[in-house]
Short mmCIF file of C-alpha atoms in Angstrom, two decimals:
data_model
loop_
_atom_site.label_atom_id
_atom_site.label_comp_id
_atom_site.label_asym_id
_atom_site.label_seq_id
_atom_site.Cartn_x
_atom_site.Cartn_y
_atom_site.Cartn_z
CA UNK N 237 35.71 10.14 19.16
CA UNK N 238 36.99 11.89 16.07
CA UNK N 239 34.35 13.88 14.33
CA UNK N 240 34.76 15.98 11.19
CA UNK N 241 32.00 18.22 9.53
CA UNK N 242 29.73 15.88 7.03
CA UNK N 243 30.28 13.02 9.35
CA UNK N 244 26.84 10.89 9.75
CA UNK N 245 25.98 10.28 13.57
CA UNK N 246 23.85 8.56 15.77
CA UNK N 247 22.87 10.44 18.79
CA UNK N 248 21.10 10.01 22.17
CA UNK N 249 18.61 12.58 23.04
CA UNK N 250 15.75 12.95 25.68
CA UNK N 251 13.00 11.68 23.21
CA UNK N 252 15.00 8.28 21.91
CA UNK N 253 18.01 7.88 19.38
CA UNK N 254 18.31 10.27 16.45
CA UNK N 255 20.47 10.49 13.47
CA UNK N 256 22.21 13.90 12.08
CA UNK N 257 25.41 15.22 10.25
CA UNK N 258 27.83 17.43 11.71
CA UNK N 259 27.37 20.61 10.17
CA UNK N 260 30.26 22.48 12.29
CA UNK N 261 33.31 21.14 13.87
CA UNK N 262 32.53 19.42 17.07
CA UNK N 263 33.12 22.05 19.74
CA UNK N 264 29.64 23.71 18.72
CA UNK N 265 27.81 20.46 17.46
CA UNK N 266 24.53 21.50 15.24
CA UNK N 267 22.50 18.88 14.01
CA UNK N 268 20.69 18.81 10.20
CA UNK N 269 17.38 17.97 12.04
CA UNK N 270 15.73 20.86 13.88
CA UNK N 271 13.76 18.25 15.79
CA UNK N 272 16.55 17.04 17.51
CA UNK N 273 17.31 18.64 20.85
CA UNK N 274 20.71 20.84 21.38
CA UNK N 275 21.46 19.03 24.59
CA UNK N 276 21.98 15.69 22.48
CA UNK N 277 24.86 13.65 22.72
CA UNK N 278 26.79 11.79 20.05
CA UNK N 279 26.65 7.80 20.68
CA UNK N 280 28.75 6.86 18.05
CA UNK N 281 29.86 7.95 14.11
CA UNK N 282 27.04 6.39 11.63
CA UNK N 283 27.50 3.33 9.82
CA UNK N 284 26.64 2.02 6.38
CA UNK N 285 23.71 0.05 8.17
CA UNK N 286 22.52 3.09 9.89
CA UNK N 287 22.37 4.90 6.97
CA UNK N 288 20.48 2.39 4.93
CA UNK N 289 18.01 2.13 8.03
CA UNK N 290 17.57 5.94 8.00
CA UNK N 291 16.72 5.61 4.06
CA UNK N 292 13.87 2.91 5.04
CA UNK N 293 12.83 5.28 7.81
CA UNK N 294 12.42 8.07 5.35
CA UNK N 295 10.27 5.84 3.50
CA UNK N 296 8.15 4.56 6.53
CA UNK N 297 7.36 8.40 7.64
CA UNK N 298 5.50 8.94 4.12
CA UNK N 299 3.29 5.68 4.98
CA UNK N 300 2.73 6.81 8.18
CA UNK N 301 1.86 10.73 7.19
CA UNK N 302 -0.70 9.21 4.42
CA UNK N 303 -2.14 6.79 7.48
CA UNK N 304 -2.48 9.94 9.88
CA UNK N 305 -4.21 12.01 6.89
CA UNK N 306 -6.53 9.22 6.00
CA UNK N 307 -7.50 8.38 9.87
CA UNK N 308 -8.06 12.20 10.61
CA UNK N 309 -10.46 12.58 7.54
CA UNK N 310 -12.32 9.43 9.07
CA UNK N 311 -12.79 10.92 12.18
CA UNK N 312 -13.69 14.13 10.77
CA UNK N 313 -10.84 16.06 12.77
CA UNK N 314 -10.65 19.84 11.15
CA UNK N 315 -6.79 19.42 11.33
CA UNK N 316 -4.32 19.98 8.53
CA UNK N 317 -1.41 17.18 9.23
CA UNK N 318 1.68 18.17 7.26
CA UNK N 319 4.36 16.23 8.70
CA UNK N 320 5.71 13.02 10.72
CA UNK N 321 8.91 12.16 12.03
CA UNK N 322 10.00 8.82 13.48
CA UNK N 323 13.03 8.68 16.06
CA UNK N 324 16.13 6.93 14.60
CA UNK N 325 15.06 3.95 17.00
CA UNK N 326 11.38 4.00 16.08
CA UNK N 327 10.11 4.35 19.85
CA UNK N 328 7.94 7.17 18.52
CA UNK N 329 6.44 9.07 15.99
CA UNK N 330 6.17 13.11 16.35
CA UNK N 331 2.84 14.36 13.89
CA UNK N 332 3.26 18.17 13.29
CA UNK N 333 -0.15 19.68 12.37
CA UNK N 334 -1.99 23.11 11.91
CA UNK N 335 -5.50 23.63 12.90
CA UNK N 336 -7.77 26.61 13.87
CA UNK N 337 -7.59 26.77 17.52
CA UNK N 338 -7.71 23.74 19.92
CA UNK N 339 -8.45 20.19 18.44
CA UNK N 340 -9.32 16.60 20.27
CA UNK N 341 -6.98 14.83 18.60
CA UNK N 342 -7.38 11.93 21.59
CA UNK N 343 -9.40 9.18 19.11
CA UNK N 344 -6.49 9.52 16.49
CA UNK N 345 -4.08 9.42 18.84
CA UNK N 346 -5.20 6.07 20.01
CA UNK N 347 -5.66 4.82 16.76
CA UNK N 348 -2.30 5.86 15.31
CA UNK N 349 -0.48 4.39 18.36
CA UNK N 350 -2.33 0.74 17.77
CA UNK N 351 -1.30 0.97 14.26
CA UNK N 352 1.97 2.15 14.30
CA UNK N 353 3.09 0.38 17.60
CA UNK N 354 5.02 3.34 18.86
CA UNK N 355 4.67 6.41 21.13
CA UNK N 356 2.66 9.30 18.98
CA UNK N 357 3.13 12.73 19.95
CA UNK N 358 1.22 15.72 18.07
CA UNK N 359 2.80 19.32 17.60
CA UNK N 360 0.54 22.21 16.76
CA UNK N 361 1.87 24.78 14.61
CA UNK N 362 0.82 27.99 13.25
CA UNK N 363 -0.69 28.90 10.02
CA UNK N 364 2.45 30.29 8.54
CA UNK N 365 4.43 27.62 9.35
CA UNK N 366 1.76 25.01 7.99
CA UNK N 367 2.08 26.96 4.58
CA UNK N 368 5.89 26.83 4.86
CA UNK N 369 6.00 23.05 5.37
CA UNK N 370 3.40 22.51 2.52
CA UNK N 371 5.66 24.52 0.24
CA UNK N 372 3.51 27.35 -0.42
CA UNK N 373 4.35 30.37 -2.46
CA UNK N 374 4.48 33.84 -0.97
CA UNK N 375 3.36 37.43 -2.41
CA UNK N 376 6.76 37.96 -3.87
CA UNK N 377 6.41 34.59 -5.95
CA UNK N 378 9.38 32.69 -3.96
CA UNK N 379 8.94 29.94 -1.30
CA UNK N 380 7.10 31.08 1.78
CA UNK N 381 9.62 32.46 4.03
CA UNK N 382 8.23 35.80 5.42
CA UNK N 383 6.82 36.65 8.85
#
């Protein structure tokens, strides 16, 4: 399969199908989405319908983020949900959150699984990563990037 820099591709990963762009020549294929495992294999070049599906998925992710945040508030969980990510085939959604210490999110897991009709995974990240994803400003006045 002929792949060039900038091509849109559909990949198979251990977590399901994903989409991405070729950012280097295929010898050292790197994907534009950090969640995608580097052992992903290219299934095919992306089509116009794949691109439209990806655009619709981006809108759905925003709705899922709002739902996850509201359900977490309802359940009075002390966690800050900062991102959601659907796999391209919508077989699972990954919810990224920050919290001080451990959080029992099993009730939220059940509710989201029922509402979204897919497998739900939670990933806890550190405070600095939460602030980065939230778009916070560092001491220097720029977008937070310091370690």
